[in-house]
Amino acid sequence: MKYCQNCRQELEDSASVCPNCGVTAESAPTEKAEAAQPEAAPFPSAFSSIPKKKRRKTGIAVLCAAIAVVLIAAAALSFTVFRDDIELAVKGKNEYAASSISKLLAASPSAPSSSAPQTGESKTSLSFAISDYEKLLQTLSAEEREQAEAVIALLNTLRGECSAKIDAAGSSSYLQILSNSDVLIAVCTQISGSEMLMNFPGIFERGLVTKSETASVPSANELSKLIPDTKLLKQTADKLTEKLIECIKKDAQVDIANAAVNGDSVSFTGRKITVTFTPQVLGQLVVSMLEMLRSDDAFNEELLNCYNAAASLSKGQLDMLTAEMLSRTYDEIISEINNTDYSGISADDRLTLTLYQDSMGRNCAYTLTLSADGSQLTLQSITQGSKTETILAMESLFRIKYTTEEKSASEAVSALTVSAGGKSLSFSLEQTEQKAQKWNDCDIQTGKNVLTIEGLDRLIPDNDGSVKIPARITVETAVSLEGETLNMTGSLRLPDIITISVNASSENNAGSIPEINRENAFVPDENTTAEQYAEYQQALASAM
């Protein structure tokens, strides 16, 4: 066995030319000679260049594929980042502004679904505790202090127990006020329509029946007629939104630029979309909306039903409304707007809506400004992360600021400040351990709440300087659910004046409510004299 001296190809012993490289094999060493040679690499550098060429071709392919991926990713990223710029270029300013406002309105919280008032029953226990009143007593005379201490001591022994049931026909309840174990007041009440029947078990043998022709306690069935169909209202609101969008596309003035909007504690910089409605455009918009409502039979029927249900409960305080009267009202308003003379209206009178968007086209802030007769009413809202700040202001007349911040799913902080005439009143609410739960077929929110009120001392003047309203007032509440029992605690703290604490618990079972006896009740009517009524009241007061 021998090998080619040039390419090291294995050769037959009789071969004279290497079939691989074509070099003569006459001088090729034999197997023995090869064995005597030092060990050499089986593939010399001349042959090893072949796989190197293959690797170079593979690297170019990978590089081209990588470039293609990068280009595709860049295109996708560019479309995502500049999607709204592309949309703006394609649609135009008015069309783009209409689309943005449509997104804003669609993201607004919708009205909660409504249903008829729930029927049910419950039993509630309530107790009071008054403390930290020593400094308050020091402002009283000796006689007044003695009387106040006696009243506070009595109040600290009081507790109330109330069982109640409500159904479609009316309600019934049993209330007891106790001092330690002594019953001070016991009242059974039954309400149906305009009639209320009261008994005083263990206190007074005669009950009392009262009637009212002008007002009554409505039943659950009557109250349910006041609640409109929220699905129908949503459909109507969508139709009104369509009219607004059409107006923006055709008639509104639209400007788009980059700008910043600043609040007290938050700010935002991004695309600014300004939509301006002149009085004429606003008038045309209102007319188109009213014409749409006038032709919406389902909405008008629901409006009439709810209004007439309220008129019925008012016992003549409100007049009933017919379809003809409603249609005539639409016509009168539309005619008045169409006949408006806009020549005397200032060019500065207008309604302006400004949206601020981030690079992804999300609405992060908006400002609504109404300019009329040289004054401006402005509503501004800015969202930055989990914090939202909303301000309603009318130049130097008043300013209302409301901020909310969700720190977690169960914790939130909100604050409200009202300023006017150089004075301000502030409310701040801190909520912790919040949890939505069900109790007695009702949606409840358990957790702890701390409400702080500041500024009352600047609004309420001192009478004689003896009792000064504190600069800060704190109200704390806590709601918890243990099995079927709902527990509530609360406290009102007026530093250096008084602290009032309340403890309550409710069960979803009313227990027994004594039967109400009507036979021996006092029933005043048109023939009852003032003396007879006064005599009954005096007898009842004596029994109490």
Coordinates of C-alpha atoms in Angstrom, one line a residue:
M1 CA 0.0 0.0 0.0
K2 CA 1.3 3.4 -0.9
Y3 CA 0.2 7.1 -0.8
C4 CA 0.3 10.0 -3.2
Q5 CA 3.2 12.3 -2.1
N6 CA 1.2 15.4 -3.1
C7 CA -2.3 14.9 -1.7
R8 CA -1.8 11.8 0.5
Q9 CA -4.5 9.9 -1.4
E10 CA -4.2 6.1 -0.8
L11 CA -3.1 4.4 -4.0
E12 CA -3.0 0.9 -5.4
D13 CA 0.5 -0.6 -5.6
S14 CA 0.2 -0.8 -9.4
A15 CA -1.0 2.9 -9.8
S16 CA 1.4 5.2 -11.7
V17 CA -0.8 8.4 -11.5
C18 CA -2.8 9.7 -8.6
P19 CA -6.5 9.6 -9.6
N20 CA -7.2 12.5 -7.1
C21 CA -4.7 15.2 -8.0
G22 CA -3.1 13.8 -11.3
V23 CA 0.4 13.8 -10.0
T24 CA 2.7 10.9 -11.1
A25 CA 2.9 8.3 -8.4
E26 CA 6.2 6.8 -9.5
S27 CA 8.0 8.5 -6.7
A28 CA 5.3 7.9 -4.1
P29 CA 6.6 6.1 -1.1
T30 CA 5.5 2.6 -0.2
E31 CA 3.7 1.6 3.0
K32 CA 7.0 0.6 4.5
A33 CA 8.6 3.9 3.5
E34 CA 5.6 5.7 4.9
A35 CA 5.9 3.8 8.1
A36 CA 9.5 5.1 8.4
Q37 CA 8.4 8.7 7.9
P38 CA 7.4 10.9 10.8
E39 CA 3.7 11.1 11.4
A40 CA 2.1 13.8 9.2
A41 CA -1.4 15.4 9.1
P42 CA -3.8 13.3 7.0
F43 CA -5.0 16.5 5.2
P44 CA -2.4 19.0 4.2
S45 CA -3.2 22.8 4.0
A46 CA -3.9 22.6 0.2
F47 CA -6.9 20.3 0.8
S48 CA -8.1 22.0 4.0
S49 CA -9.0 25.1 2.1
I50 CA -12.1 23.4 0.7
P51 CA -14.2 23.4 4.0
K52 CA -13.0 26.9 4.7
K53 CA -14.7 28.0 1.5
K54 CA -17.9 26.3 2.6
R55 CA -17.9 28.0 6.0
R56 CA -17.5 31.4 4.4
K57 CA -20.5 30.8 2.2
T58 CA -22.6 29.8 5.2
G59 CA -21.6 32.9 7.2
I60 CA -22.7 35.1 4.3
A61 CA -26.1 33.4 4.3
V62 CA -26.5 33.8 8.1
L63 CA -25.4 37.5 7.8
C64 CA -28.0 38.1 5.1
A65 CA -30.7 36.4 7.2
A66 CA -29.8 38.4 10.2
I67 CA -30.0 41.7 8.2
A68 CA -33.4 40.6 6.9
V69 CA -34.6 40.0 10.5
V70 CA -33.3 43.3 11.6
L71 CA -35.0 45.1 8.7
I72 CA -38.3 43.4 9.4
A73 CA -38.0 44.2 13.2
A74 CA -37.1 47.8 12.4
A75 CA -40.1 48.0 10.0
A76 CA -42.4 46.6 12.7
L77 CA -41.0 48.9 15.4
S78 CA -41.2 51.9 13.1
F79 CA -44.8 51.0 12.3
T80 CA -45.5 50.7 16.1
V81 CA -43.7 53.9 17.1
F82 CA -44.7 55.9 14.1
R83 CA -48.1 54.2 13.5
D84 CA -50.0 57.4 14.5
D85 CA -47.8 59.5 12.3
I86 CA -48.6 57.2 9.4
E87 CA -52.3 57.3 10.4
L88 CA -52.1 61.1 10.6
A89 CA -50.6 61.4 7.1
V90 CA -53.1 59.0 5.6
K91 CA -56.3 60.3 7.3
G92 CA -55.6 64.0 7.7
K93 CA -55.9 66.2 10.8
N94 CA -59.6 66.2 11.2
E95 CA -60.1 62.5 10.6
Y96 CA -57.2 61.7 13.0
A97 CA -58.5 64.0 15.7
A98 CA -62.0 62.4 15.4
S99 CA -60.4 58.9 15.8
S100 CA -58.5 60.0 18.8
I101 CA -61.5 61.6 20.5
S102 CA -63.5 58.5 19.7
K103 CA -60.9 56.4 21.6
L104 CA -61.0 58.8 24.5
L105 CA -64.8 58.5 24.8
A106 CA -64.6 54.7 24.4
A107 CA -62.1 54.5 27.3
S108 CA -64.3 56.6 29.6
P109 CA -65.9 54.6 32.5
S110 CA -69.4 53.5 31.6
A111 CA -72.4 53.8 34.0
P112 CA -72.8 50.8 36.3
S113 CA -75.5 48.4 35.4
S114 CA -78.6 49.1 37.3
S115 CA -81.3 46.9 38.7
A116 CA -84.4 47.2 40.9
P117 CA -83.7 47.8 44.6
Q118 CA -83.0 44.6 46.4
T119 CA -85.5 43.2 48.8
G120 CA -84.2 41.6 52.0
E121 CA -83.8 41.7 55.7
S122 CA -81.2 42.5 58.3
K123 CA -80.6 43.0 62.0
T124 CA -78.1 45.7 63.1
S125 CA -76.6 46.5 66.5
L126 CA -75.1 49.9 67.2
S127 CA -73.1 51.3 70.2
F128 CA -71.4 54.7 70.9
A129 CA -68.4 55.7 72.9
I130 CA -67.5 59.4 73.6
S131 CA -64.0 60.3 74.9
D132 CA -61.3 63.0 74.9
Y133 CA -63.8 65.7 75.8
E134 CA -62.1 67.1 79.0
K135 CA -60.9 70.3 77.3
L136 CA -64.3 70.9 75.9
L137 CA -65.9 70.7 79.4
Q138 CA -63.4 73.2 80.7
T139 CA -65.0 75.8 78.5
L140 CA -68.4 75.3 80.2
S141 CA -69.7 76.7 83.5
A142 CA -69.8 74.4 86.5
E143 CA -73.6 73.7 86.0
E144 CA -73.2 73.2 82.3
R145 CA -70.3 70.9 82.9
E146 CA -72.3 68.7 85.3
Q147 CA -75.1 68.4 82.8
A148 CA -72.8 67.6 80.0
E149 CA -71.0 64.9 82.0
A150 CA -74.4 63.3 82.8
V151 CA -75.4 63.3 79.2
I152 CA -72.1 61.8 78.0
A153 CA -72.3 59.1 80.7
L154 CA -75.8 58.1 79.5
L155 CA -74.7 58.1 75.9
N156 CA -71.8 55.8 76.7
T157 CA -74.3 53.2 78.0
L158 CA -76.7 53.4 75.0
R159 CA -76.9 50.8 72.3
G160 CA -79.4 50.4 69.5
E161 CA -80.9 47.3 67.9
C162 CA -82.9 47.4 64.6
S163 CA -84.5 44.6 62.6
A164 CA -85.8 45.5 59.2
K165 CA -87.5 43.9 56.2
I166 CA -88.3 45.3 52.8
D167 CA -90.2 43.8 49.9
A168 CA -92.3 45.0 46.9
A169 CA -95.2 46.0 49.1
G170 CA -93.3 48.1 51.6
S171 CA -91.2 47.8 54.7
S172 CA -91.4 46.9 58.4
S173 CA -88.9 47.5 61.2
Y174 CA -88.4 47.1 64.9
L175 CA -86.1 49.6 66.7
Q176 CA -85.0 49.4 70.4
I177 CA -82.8 51.9 72.2
L178 CA -81.4 50.4 75.4
S179 CA -79.3 51.8 78.3
N180 CA -77.4 48.8 79.6
S181 CA -80.3 46.2 79.8
D182 CA -83.1 48.8 80.2
V183 CA -85.3 49.4 77.2
L184 CA -85.8 53.2 76.8
I185 CA -87.5 53.3 73.4
A186 CA -89.2 50.5 71.4
V187 CA -90.9 51.3 68.1
C188 CA -92.4 49.0 65.5
T189 CA -93.0 50.6 62.1
Q190 CA -94.8 49.4 59.0
I191 CA -94.8 51.5 55.8
S192 CA -96.9 50.9 52.8
G193 CA -97.5 53.6 50.2
S194 CA -98.5 56.8 51.9
E195 CA -99.4 55.2 55.2
M196 CA -97.2 54.6 58.2
L197 CA -98.3 52.6 61.2
M198 CA -96.3 52.7 64.5
N199 CA -96.6 50.6 67.7
F200 CA -94.7 51.1 70.9
P201 CA -94.5 47.6 72.5
G202 CA -93.9 47.6 76.2
I203 CA -94.0 51.4 76.2
F204 CA -97.4 52.6 75.2
E205 CA -100.5 50.6 74.4
R206 CA -101.8 52.8 71.6
G207 CA -100.3 52.9 68.2
L208 CA -100.3 55.7 65.7
V209 CA -101.3 55.8 62.0
T210 CA -100.1 58.7 59.8
K211 CA -100.9 59.4 56.2
S212 CA -99.6 61.8 53.7
E213 CA -101.4 62.8 50.5
T214 CA -98.5 64.7 49.0
A215 CA -95.6 62.3 49.7
S216 CA -95.0 58.7 50.6
V217 CA -92.3 56.2 51.0
P218 CA -92.1 54.4 47.6
S219 CA -92.1 50.7 47.3
A220 CA -89.3 48.8 45.6
N221 CA -91.5 48.3 42.6
E222 CA -92.2 52.0 42.3
L223 CA -88.5 52.9 42.7
S224 CA -87.5 50.4 40.0
K225 CA -89.5 52.5 37.4
L226 CA -87.2 55.4 38.0
I227 CA -84.1 53.5 36.8
P228 CA -83.5 53.7 33.0
D229 CA -82.3 50.9 30.9
T230 CA -78.5 51.3 30.9
K231 CA -78.1 49.2 27.7
L232 CA -80.5 51.6 25.9
L233 CA -78.7 54.6 27.4
K234 CA -75.3 53.2 26.1
Q235 CA -76.8 52.8 22.6
T236 CA -78.1 56.4 22.7
A237 CA -74.7 57.7 23.9
D238 CA -73.0 55.9 21.0
K239 CA -75.3 57.6 18.5
L240 CA -74.5 61.0 20.1
T241 CA -70.8 60.2 19.9
E242 CA -71.2 59.5 16.2
K243 CA -72.7 62.9 15.7
L244 CA -69.7 64.5 17.5
I245 CA -67.2 62.5 15.4
E246 CA -69.0 63.6 12.2
C247 CA -68.8 67.2 13.4
I248 CA -65.1 67.0 14.1
K249 CA -64.4 65.5 10.7
K250 CA -66.3 68.1 8.7
D251 CA -66.6 71.4 10.7
A252 CA -64.2 71.6 13.6
Q253 CA -60.8 73.4 13.4
V254 CA -58.0 71.0 14.1
D255 CA -54.3 71.7 14.9
I256 CA -51.6 69.2 15.7
A257 CA -48.2 69.8 17.2
N258 CA -45.9 68.6 19.9
A259 CA -46.3 70.4 23.3
A260 CA -46.3 69.9 27.1
V261 CA -49.1 70.1 29.6
N262 CA -48.4 70.7 33.3
G263 CA -50.4 70.1 36.4
D264 CA -49.6 70.7 40.0
S265 CA -48.0 67.3 40.6
V266 CA -47.9 65.7 37.2
S267 CA -46.9 66.7 33.7
F268 CA -46.8 65.2 30.2
T269 CA -45.1 66.0 26.9
G270 CA -46.3 64.5 23.6
R271 CA -48.5 65.1 20.5
K272 CA -51.0 67.9 21.1
I273 CA -54.3 67.7 19.2
T274 CA -56.4 70.8 19.5
V275 CA -60.0 70.7 18.3
T276 CA -61.9 74.0 18.3
F277 CA -65.7 74.4 18.0
T278 CA -67.0 77.9 17.2
P279 CA -70.5 78.8 18.5
Q280 CA -71.9 78.2 15.0
V281 CA -70.4 74.7 14.8
L282 CA -71.6 74.0 18.4
G283 CA -75.1 75.1 17.5
Q284 CA -75.2 72.8 14.4
L285 CA -73.9 69.9 16.5
V286 CA -76.6 70.4 19.2
V287 CA -79.3 70.6 16.5
S288 CA -78.1 67.4 14.9
M289 CA -78.0 65.6 18.3
L290 CA -81.5 66.8 19.2
E291 CA -82.9 65.8 15.8
M292 CA -81.4 62.3 16.3
L293 CA -83.0 62.1 19.8
R294 CA -86.3 63.3 18.5
S295 CA -86.4 60.4 16.0
D296 CA -85.2 57.8 18.6
D297 CA -88.6 56.2 19.6
A298 CA -87.0 53.7 22.1
F299 CA -85.1 56.4 24.0
N300 CA -88.1 58.8 24.1
E301 CA -90.4 56.0 25.4
E302 CA -87.8 55.2 28.2
L303 CA -87.5 58.9 29.0
L304 CA -91.3 59.3 29.3
N305 CA -91.6 56.2 31.5
C306 CA -88.9 57.4 34.0
Y307 CA -90.1 61.0 34.1
N308 CA -93.7 60.0 34.6
A309 CA -92.8 57.5 37.3
A310 CA -91.1 60.4 39.2
A311 CA -94.1 62.6 38.5
S312 CA -96.4 60.0 39.9
L313 CA -94.3 59.7 43.1
S314 CA -94.3 63.5 43.5
K315 CA -98.1 63.5 44.2
G316 CA -98.8 66.4 41.9
Q317 CA -95.5 68.4 42.4
L318 CA -94.5 67.4 38.8
D319 CA -96.8 67.4 35.8
M320 CA -97.1 64.2 33.6
L321 CA -95.4 64.4 30.3
T322 CA -96.8 63.1 27.0
A323 CA -95.1 62.2 23.7
E324 CA -96.6 65.2 22.0
M325 CA -95.3 67.5 24.7
L326 CA -91.8 66.0 24.5
S327 CA -91.8 66.3 20.7
R328 CA -92.9 70.0 21.0
T329 CA -90.0 70.6 23.4
Y330 CA -87.5 69.2 20.9
D331 CA -88.9 71.5 18.1
E332 CA -88.8 74.6 20.3
I333 CA -85.2 74.1 21.3
I334 CA -84.1 73.3 17.7
S335 CA -86.0 76.4 16.4
E336 CA -84.4 78.6 19.0
I337 CA -80.9 77.4 18.1
N338 CA -81.5 77.7 14.3
N339 CA -82.7 81.3 14.8
T340 CA -79.7 82.4 16.9
D341 CA -77.9 85.5 15.7
Y342 CA -74.1 84.7 15.9
S343 CA -73.1 88.2 14.6
G344 CA -72.9 89.6 18.1
I345 CA -70.9 86.7 19.5
S346 CA -67.2 87.4 20.1
A347 CA -64.7 85.5 17.9
D348 CA -63.0 84.4 21.2
D349 CA -66.1 82.6 22.4
R350 CA -65.5 78.9 21.7
L351 CA -65.2 75.4 23.0
T352 CA -61.7 73.8 22.8
L353 CA -60.8 70.2 23.4
T354 CA -57.1 69.4 23.5
L355 CA -55.7 65.8 23.6
Y356 CA -52.1 64.9 24.5
Q357 CA -50.8 61.5 23.2
D358 CA -47.7 59.5 23.8
S359 CA -45.6 57.9 21.0
M360 CA -47.9 54.9 21.0
G361 CA -51.0 57.0 20.3
R362 CA -52.4 56.6 23.8
N363 CA -54.4 59.6 25.3
C364 CA -52.6 60.6 28.4
A365 CA -54.1 64.0 29.1
Y366 CA -56.9 66.3 27.9
T367 CA -58.1 69.8 28.4
L368 CA -61.6 71.1 27.8
T369 CA -61.9 74.9 27.8
L370 CA -65.1 76.9 27.4
S371 CA -64.6 80.6 26.6
A372 CA -67.5 82.9 26.8
D373 CA -68.0 86.6 27.6
G374 CA -64.3 87.1 28.4
S375 CA -64.3 84.2 31.0
Q376 CA -62.9 80.7 30.8
L377 CA -64.0 77.5 32.4
T378 CA -61.3 74.8 32.1
L379 CA -61.3 71.1 32.9
Q380 CA -57.9 69.4 32.7
S381 CA -56.9 65.8 33.4
I382 CA -53.4 64.3 33.3
T383 CA -52.5 60.7 33.9
Q384 CA -48.9 59.8 34.7
G385 CA -48.3 56.1 35.6
S386 CA -50.8 55.2 38.3
K387 CA -51.6 58.8 39.2
T388 CA -54.3 61.0 37.7
E389 CA -54.8 64.7 38.4
T390 CA -58.0 66.5 37.4
I391 CA -58.6 70.2 37.8
L392 CA -61.7 72.2 37.2
A393 CA -61.2 76.0 37.4
M394 CA -62.8 79.2 36.4
E395 CA -60.0 81.8 36.5
S396 CA -60.0 83.6 39.9
L397 CA -63.5 82.5 41.0
F398 CA -62.9 78.9 42.1
R399 CA -60.6 75.9 41.6
I400 CA -61.3 72.2 42.3
K401 CA -58.5 69.7 42.2
Y402 CA -58.9 65.9 42.5
T403 CA -56.1 63.4 42.5
T404 CA -56.1 59.7 42.6
E405 CA -53.3 57.2 42.8
E406 CA -53.5 53.4 43.0
K407 CA -50.6 52.1 44.9
S408 CA -51.6 48.4 44.6
A409 CA -54.8 46.4 44.0
S410 CA -55.8 46.9 47.6
E411 CA -54.4 50.4 48.3
A412 CA -55.3 53.8 46.9
V413 CA -54.9 57.4 47.9
S414 CA -57.2 60.3 46.7
A415 CA -57.4 64.0 47.5
L416 CA -59.9 66.8 46.8
T417 CA -59.2 70.5 47.3
V418 CA -61.7 73.2 46.8
S419 CA -60.5 76.8 46.7
A420 CA -62.5 80.0 46.4
G421 CA -62.2 83.5 47.7
G422 CA -58.7 83.0 49.0
K423 CA -59.7 80.1 51.2
S424 CA -59.5 76.3 50.7
L425 CA -61.0 73.1 52.0
S426 CA -59.1 69.9 51.6
F427 CA -60.2 66.2 51.8
S428 CA -57.7 63.3 51.6
L429 CA -58.7 59.6 51.7
E430 CA -56.3 56.7 52.3
Q431 CA -57.7 53.3 51.6
T432 CA -56.0 50.0 52.6
E433 CA -56.8 46.3 52.6
Q434 CA -59.6 46.9 50.1
K435 CA -61.6 43.9 48.9
A436 CA -64.8 43.6 46.9
Q437 CA -67.2 41.1 48.6
K438 CA -70.9 40.0 48.6
W439 CA -73.1 40.3 51.6
N440 CA -76.9 39.8 51.7
D441 CA -77.0 39.9 47.9
C442 CA -75.3 43.3 47.9
D443 CA -71.9 44.3 46.6
I444 CA -69.8 45.7 49.5
Q445 CA -66.2 47.0 49.8
T446 CA -64.4 45.8 52.9
G447 CA -61.2 47.5 54.2
K448 CA -59.9 50.5 56.1
N449 CA -60.4 54.1 55.3
V450 CA -58.9 57.2 56.8
L451 CA -60.5 60.6 55.7
T452 CA -58.7 63.8 56.7
I453 CA -60.4 67.2 56.5
E454 CA -58.3 70.4 56.6
G455 CA -59.3 74.0 56.4
L456 CA -62.6 74.1 58.3
D457 CA -61.0 76.3 60.9
R458 CA -60.6 79.0 58.2
L459 CA -64.1 78.7 57.0
I460 CA -66.0 78.7 60.3
P461 CA -65.4 81.7 62.4
D462 CA -65.0 81.5 66.2
N463 CA -68.2 82.5 68.0
D464 CA -66.8 83.6 71.4
G465 CA -63.3 82.1 71.2
S466 CA -64.1 79.4 73.7
V467 CA -64.2 76.5 71.2
K468 CA -62.0 76.6 68.2
I469 CA -62.5 74.3 65.2
P470 CA -59.4 72.2 64.8
A471 CA -57.2 72.6 61.7
R472 CA -57.4 68.9 61.0
I473 CA -60.4 66.5 61.5
T474 CA -60.0 62.8 61.1
V475 CA -62.7 60.2 60.3
E476 CA -61.7 56.5 60.3
T477 CA -63.8 53.6 59.2
A478 CA -63.2 49.9 58.9
V479 CA -65.5 47.3 57.3
S480 CA -65.0 43.5 57.6
L481 CA -67.0 40.4 56.9
E482 CA -66.9 37.4 59.2
G483 CA -69.0 34.7 57.9
E484 CA -72.5 36.2 57.5
T485 CA -71.9 39.1 59.9
L486 CA -70.9 42.5 58.6
N487 CA -68.8 44.5 61.1
M488 CA -68.3 48.2 60.9
T489 CA -66.3 50.6 63.1
G490 CA -65.9 54.3 62.9
S491 CA -64.5 57.3 64.7
L492 CA -64.7 61.0 64.4
R493 CA -61.7 62.8 66.0
L494 CA -61.8 66.6 66.7
P495 CA -58.4 67.2 68.5
D496 CA -58.8 69.0 71.8
I497 CA -62.6 68.9 71.5
I498 CA -64.0 65.3 71.4
T499 CA -63.8 61.8 69.9
I500 CA -66.9 59.9 69.0
S501 CA -66.6 56.2 68.2
V502 CA -69.2 53.9 66.7
N503 CA -69.4 50.1 66.5
A504 CA -72.0 48.3 64.4
S505 CA -72.6 44.8 63.2
S506 CA -75.3 43.4 60.8
E507 CA -76.6 40.0 60.1
N508 CA -78.7 39.1 57.1
N509 CA -81.5 37.7 59.2
A510 CA -84.0 40.2 60.8
G511 CA -85.1 37.7 63.4
S512 CA -88.6 38.3 64.9
I513 CA -90.4 41.6 64.4
P514 CA -93.5 42.0 66.7
E515 CA -96.9 42.0 65.1
I516 CA -98.2 45.5 64.6
N517 CA -101.6 46.1 66.1
R518 CA -103.9 48.5 64.2
E519 CA -107.0 48.1 66.2
N520 CA -106.2 50.3 69.1
A521 CA -104.2 52.8 67.1
F522 CA -104.8 56.6 67.0
V523 CA -105.8 57.5 63.4
P524 CA -105.9 61.2 62.8
D525 CA -108.2 62.4 60.0
E526 CA -109.8 65.6 58.8
N527 CA -112.1 65.5 61.9
T528 CA -109.3 65.2 64.4
T529 CA -108.8 68.4 66.4
A530 CA -105.5 69.9 67.4
E531 CA -106.4 69.2 71.1
Q532 CA -106.9 65.5 70.4
Y533 CA -103.6 65.2 68.7
A534 CA -101.8 67.1 71.4
E535 CA -103.4 64.9 74.1
Y536 CA -102.1 61.8 72.3
Q537 CA -98.6 63.2 71.9
Q538 CA -98.5 64.1 75.6
A539 CA -99.6 60.6 76.7
L540 CA -96.9 59.1 74.4
A541 CA -94.2 61.4 75.8
S542 CA -95.2 60.5 79.3
A543 CA -94.9 56.8 78.6
M544 CA -91.5 57.3 77.1

